[in-house]
GROMACS .gro file of C-alpha atoms in nm:
model
  244
    1MET     CA    1   9.276  -7.883 -21.339
    2LYS     CA    2   9.446  -8.099 -21.072
    3LYS     CA    3   9.554  -7.785 -20.888
    4LEU     CA    4   9.198  -7.646 -20.898
    5LEU     CA    5   9.053  -7.972 -20.766
    6ALA     CA    6   9.307  -7.977 -20.483
    7MET     CA    7   9.215  -7.620 -20.389
    8LEU     CA    8   8.842  -7.703 -20.391
    9LEU     CA    9   8.903  -8.013 -20.176
   10ALA     CA   10   9.106  -7.813 -19.925
   11ALA     CA   11   8.834  -7.548 -19.908
   12ALA     CA   12   8.567  -7.813 -19.851
   13MET     CA   13   8.770  -7.971 -19.571
   14THR     CA   14   8.818  -7.628 -19.409
   15ILE     CA   15   8.444  -7.557 -19.423
   16GLY     CA   16   8.365  -7.901 -19.280
   17THR     CA   17   8.606  -7.851 -18.993
   18ALA     CA   18   8.465  -7.506 -18.922
   19SER     CA   19   8.113  -7.648 -18.915
   20VAL     CA   20   8.211  -7.909 -18.656
   21ALA     CA   21   8.382  -7.646 -18.440
   22LEU     CA   22   8.076  -7.423 -18.463
   23ALA     CA   23   7.848  -7.708 -18.356
   24ASP     CA   24   8.072  -7.776 -18.055
   25ASP     CA   25   8.036  -7.411 -17.950
   26THR     CA   26   7.656  -7.398 -17.944
   27GLY     CA   27   7.567  -7.624 -17.650
   28LEU     CA   28   7.509  -7.473 -17.306
   29PHE     CA   29   7.640  -7.772 -17.106
   30GLU     CA   30   8.019  -7.790 -17.096
   31LEU     CA   31   8.212  -8.100 -16.995
   32ASN     CA   32   8.589  -8.126 -17.029
   33GLY     CA   33   8.598  -7.856 -17.296
   34THR     CA   34   8.318  -8.003 -17.505
   35ARG     CA   35   7.969  -7.854 -17.521
   36TYR     CA   36   7.648  -8.056 -17.534
   37ASP     CA   37   7.301  -7.951 -17.637
   38THR     CA   38   7.124  -8.124 -17.347
   39LEU     CA   39   7.206  -8.192 -16.984
   40GLN     CA   40   7.123  -8.560 -17.036
   41GLU     CA   41   7.393  -8.588 -17.304
   42ALA     CA   42   7.652  -8.432 -17.073
   43VAL     CA   43   7.548  -8.656 -16.782
   44ASN     CA   44   7.580  -8.965 -17.001
   45LYS     CA   45   7.936  -8.865 -17.096
   46ALA     CA   46   8.050  -8.758 -16.747
   47GLY     CA   47   8.329  -8.967 -16.598
   48GLU     CA   48   8.457  -9.017 -16.247
   49GLY     CA   49   8.489  -8.681 -16.068
   50ASP     CA   50   8.393  -8.472 -16.372
   51THR     CA   51   8.212  -8.138 -16.353
   52ILE     CA   52   7.938  -8.033 -16.594
   53LYS     CA   53   7.899  -7.655 -16.623
   54LEU     CA   54   7.580  -7.475 -16.724
   55LEU     CA   55   7.686  -7.168 -16.923
   56GLU     CA   56   7.352  -6.983 -16.940
   57THR     CA   57   7.005  -6.998 -16.790
   58THR     CA   58   6.797  -7.241 -16.994
   59ASP     CA   59   6.517  -7.496 -16.983
   60GLY     CA   60   6.505  -7.857 -17.090
   61SER     CA   61   6.392  -8.212 -17.030
   62GLY     CA   62   6.432  -8.432 -16.727
   63VAL     CA   63   6.757  -8.614 -16.654
   64LYS     CA   64   6.816  -8.976 -16.551
   65VAL     CA   65   7.142  -9.064 -16.375
   66GLU     CA   66   7.225  -9.432 -16.400
   67SER     CA   67   7.395  -9.629 -16.122
   68GLY     CA   68   7.769  -9.595 -16.077
   69LYS     CA   69   7.812  -9.230 -16.177
   70ASN     CA   70   8.018  -8.978 -15.979
   71PHE     CA   71   8.008  -8.617 -16.100
   72THR     CA   72   7.913  -8.257 -16.022
   73ILE     CA   73   7.673  -8.020 -16.196
   74ASP     CA   74   7.783  -7.658 -16.147
   75PHE     CA   75   7.501  -7.430 -16.258
   76GLY     CA   76   7.731  -7.126 -16.253
   77GLY     CA   77   7.469  -6.904 -16.093
   78ASN     CA   78   7.219  -6.992 -16.367
   79THR     CA   79   6.876  -7.158 -16.364
   80TYR     CA   80   6.776  -7.489 -16.522
   81THR     CA   81   6.399  -7.529 -16.557
   82ILE     CA   82   6.234  -7.865 -16.627
   83THR     CA   83   5.973  -7.795 -16.894
   84GLY     CA   84   5.901  -8.142 -17.031
   85GLY     CA   85   6.030  -8.489 -17.102
   86THR     CA   86   6.013  -8.617 -16.746
   87VAL     CA   87   6.199  -8.936 -16.650
   88GLY     CA   88   6.154  -9.230 -16.416
   89SER     CA   89   6.083  -9.599 -16.405
   90SER     CA   90   5.871  -9.747 -16.680
   91GLY     CA   91   5.514  -9.631 -16.638
   92THR     CA   92   5.602  -9.367 -16.377
   93GLU     CA   93   5.798  -9.108 -16.574
   94THR     CA   94   5.707  -8.820 -16.345
   95ASN     CA   95   6.051  -8.698 -16.228
   96GLY     CA   96   6.257  -8.397 -16.322
   97PHE     CA   97   6.571  -8.583 -16.210
   98GLN     CA   98   6.593  -8.954 -16.128
   99LEU     CA   99   6.919  -9.035 -15.948
  100LEU     CA  100   6.969  -9.410 -15.915
  101ARG     CA  101   7.137  -9.605 -15.637
  102GLY     CA  102   7.516  -9.633 -15.637
  103SER     CA  103   7.576  -9.287 -15.784
  104ASN     CA  104   7.732  -8.985 -15.616
  105VAL     CA  105   7.596  -8.654 -15.744
  106THR     CA  106   7.665  -8.295 -15.640
  107MET     CA  107   7.457  -7.999 -15.758
  108ARG     CA  108   7.589  -7.654 -15.676
  109ASN     CA  109   7.575  -7.280 -15.744
  110GLY     CA  110   7.241  -7.217 -15.909
  111THR     CA  111   6.871  -7.294 -15.932
  112VAL     CA  112   6.672  -7.596 -16.045
  113MET     CA  113   6.312  -7.502 -16.115
  114ALA     CA  114   5.998  -7.701 -16.186
  115GLY     CA  115   5.821  -7.564 -16.490
  116ASN     CA  116   5.445  -7.588 -16.519
  117TYR     CA  117   5.447  -7.929 -16.687
  118GLU     CA  118   5.155  -8.166 -16.635
  119LYS     CA  119   5.363  -8.483 -16.581
  120LEU     CA  120   5.614  -8.334 -16.337
  121LYS     CA  121   5.519  -8.466 -15.992
  122ILE     CA  122   5.866  -8.489 -15.829
  123LEU     CA  123   6.144  -8.243 -15.908
  124ILE     CA  124   6.423  -8.478 -15.783
  125GLN     CA  125   6.371  -8.848 -15.712
  126ASN     CA  126   6.676  -8.956 -15.517
  127TYR     CA  127   6.820  -9.303 -15.460
  128SER     CA  128   7.182  -9.183 -15.482
  129ASP     CA  129   7.419  -8.998 -15.250
  130LEU     CA  130   7.318  -8.643 -15.339
  131THR     CA  131   7.472  -8.318 -15.217
  132LEU     CA  132   7.302  -7.983 -15.271
  133GLU     CA  133   7.546  -7.698 -15.215
  134ASN     CA  134   7.442  -7.333 -15.260
  135VAL     CA  135   7.145  -7.447 -15.469
  136THR     CA  136   6.783  -7.335 -15.482
  137LEU     CA  137   6.520  -7.596 -15.568
  138ASP     CA  138   6.198  -7.419 -15.660
  139ALA     CA  139   5.865  -7.589 -15.735
  140ARG     CA  140   5.634  -7.304 -15.639
  141ASN     CA  141   5.520  -7.238 -15.996
  142ASP     CA  142   5.424  -7.598 -16.075
  143PRO     CA  143   5.078  -7.694 -15.943
  144GLN     CA  144   5.144  -8.061 -16.030
  145CYS     CA  145   5.468  -8.098 -15.831
  146GLN     CA  146   5.397  -8.288 -15.507
  147TYR     CA  147   5.757  -8.334 -15.383
  148VAL     CA  148   6.059  -8.116 -15.443
  149VAL     CA  149   6.301  -8.392 -15.332
  150SER     CA  150   6.181  -8.746 -15.264
  151ASN     CA  151   6.442  -8.961 -15.086
  152ASN     CA  152   6.393  -9.337 -15.101
  153PHE     CA  153   6.752  -9.459 -15.055
  154GLY     CA  154   7.108  -9.336 -15.016
  155SER     CA  155   7.156  -8.991 -14.871
  156LEU     CA  156   7.079  -8.624 -14.918
  157ASN     CA  157   7.310  -8.356 -14.779
  158VAL     CA  158   7.175  -7.999 -14.788
  159ILE     CA  159   7.470  -7.768 -14.724
  160GLY     CA  160   7.600  -7.416 -14.780
  161ASN     CA  161   7.325  -7.168 -14.862
  162THR     CA  162   7.073  -7.411 -15.009
  163SER     CA  163   6.698  -7.347 -15.010
  164ILE     CA  164   6.405  -7.571 -15.104
  165TYR     CA  165   6.065  -7.428 -15.194
  166ALA     CA  166   5.747  -7.632 -15.236
  167ARG     CA  167   5.410  -7.506 -15.348
  168ALA     CA  168   5.169  -7.434 -15.061
  169GLY     CA  169   5.040  -7.761 -14.916
  170GLU     CA  170   5.303  -7.976 -15.089
  171LYS     CA  171   5.618  -8.149 -14.964
  172ALA     CA  172   5.962  -7.992 -14.962
  173PHE     CA  173   6.112  -8.338 -14.910
  174ASP     CA  174   6.049  -8.680 -14.762
  175VAL     CA  175   6.248  -8.952 -14.588
  176TYR     CA  176   6.106  -9.288 -14.697
  177TYR     CA  177   6.227  -9.629 -14.580
  178TRP     CA  178   6.139  -9.883 -14.850
  179PRO     CA  179   6.271 -10.231 -14.761
  180SER     CA  180   6.005 -10.422 -14.955
  181ASN     CA  181   6.148 -10.287 -15.281
  182GLY     CA  182   6.508 -10.382 -15.209
  183TYR     CA  183   6.616 -10.065 -15.029
  184GLY     CA  184   6.665 -10.219 -14.686
  185ASP     CA  185   6.991 -10.032 -14.617
  186GLY     CA  186   6.783  -9.720 -14.562
  187VAL     CA  187   6.807  -9.347 -14.623
  188THR     CA  188   6.962  -9.047 -14.448
  189VAL     CA  189   6.880  -8.679 -14.494
  190THR     CA  190   7.103  -8.417 -14.333
  191ILE     CA  191   7.003  -8.049 -14.327
  192ASP     CA  192   7.290  -7.806 -14.257
  193THR     CA  193   7.215  -7.487 -14.446
  194THR     CA  194   7.195  -7.113 -14.398
  195GLY     CA  195   6.906  -7.116 -14.645
  196GLU     CA  196   6.543  -7.207 -14.579
  197ILE     CA  197   6.311  -7.498 -14.649
  198VAL     CA  198   5.951  -7.399 -14.719
  199GLY     CA  199   5.705  -7.686 -14.743
  200ASP     CA  200   5.596  -7.991 -14.550
  201VAL     CA  201   5.823  -8.283 -14.459
  202GLU     CA  202   5.716  -8.649 -14.463
  203TYR     CA  203   5.893  -8.920 -14.265
  204GLY     CA  204   5.790  -9.284 -14.282
  205SER     CA  205   5.811  -9.627 -14.437
  206ASP     CA  206   5.628  -9.875 -14.657
  207GLY     CA  207   5.518 -10.061 -14.344
  208SER     CA  208   5.713 -10.379 -14.415
  209GLY     CA  209   5.999 -10.318 -14.172
  210THR     CA  210   5.854 -10.096 -13.906
  211ALA     CA  211   6.080 -10.232 -13.631
  212ASN     CA  212   6.380 -10.081 -13.812
  213VAL     CA  213   6.242  -9.743 -13.915
  214ALA     CA  214   6.417  -9.538 -13.647
  215GLU     CA  215   6.750  -9.698 -13.733
  216LYS     CA  216   6.722  -9.705 -14.111
  217ALA     CA  217   6.549  -9.373 -14.183
  218LYS     CA  218   6.748  -9.078 -14.046
  219LEU     CA  219   6.658  -8.710 -14.059
  220LYS     CA  220   6.926  -8.490 -13.905
  221VAL     CA  221   6.853  -8.118 -13.884
  222GLU     CA  222   7.181  -7.959 -13.779
  223ASN     CA  223   7.119  -7.606 -13.903
  224GLY     CA  224   6.853  -7.432 -14.105
  225LYS     CA  225   6.493  -7.314 -14.104
  226ILE     CA  226   6.202  -7.542 -14.192
  227ASP     CA  227   5.872  -7.363 -14.250
  228GLY     CA  228   5.621  -7.648 -14.273
  229ALA     CA  229   5.464  -7.941 -14.093
  230ILE     CA  230   5.651  -8.265 -14.023
  231SER     CA  231   5.432  -8.575 -14.049
  232THR     CA  232   5.513  -8.940 -13.975
  233TYR     CA  233   5.361  -9.271 -14.084
  234GLY     CA  234   5.453  -9.639 -14.109
  235LEU     CA  235   5.631  -9.638 -13.773
  236GLY     CA  236   5.685  -9.926 -13.533
  237THR     CA  237   5.461  -9.999 -13.236
  238ASP     CA  238   5.688  -9.782 -13.020
  239ASN     CA  239   5.640  -9.487 -13.260
  240LYS     CA  240   6.013  -9.416 -13.250
  241THR     CA  241   6.169  -9.215 -13.534
  242GLY     CA  242   6.517  -9.136 -13.654
  243ILE     CA  243   6.445  -8.761 -13.652
  244ASN     CA  244   6.706  -8.553 -13.469
   0.00000   0.00000   0.00000
């Protein structure tokens, strides 16, 4: 009887271990050899300099990146589509990604797409230092999406073969100086891509620090094609901009 019980216990432990291993193998977001079911879970676990890998094309909820993170998302040639569960500040959860100040985020090698979700107004809301490398951001199929990338602080670097697509009449990206909300250090957007940007571009401020707009809000177009109108607002009396 003791021998039988020992055998049953060993079998149960083996089954339990196998179940855990199987669960670890089902997620599509891999980080340091462990798979997670959602991108948000992987982002929460990512440490300094880590890389999250998307293993297959999939859809999912929005993702919030807290301050102080430093990691890369490698989409592996796949597509991640935001289909619900948008994120953002309390009362304004309208973002596919919200990247908070003090973080350093790289997205590369794939596509981020806005699904047709009623609350999705901004595909990426950026306050961080964000690099887009060989990435396509596509909001053409979402009639609610007003901005593909909205930049309120930090920096955006568009490099490699990166393309940004807005729906007709909407904004591919903006450069917004927002000192009245504590973002007085400003924002810089650098475009250096062999891809294309289709959609309008907004450049301006909240109107509270117009004398500093040209210095604190920088748009540097070094290489690339922009197919859209560039509009300005909230400038100083001299109407100077930081657009180069």
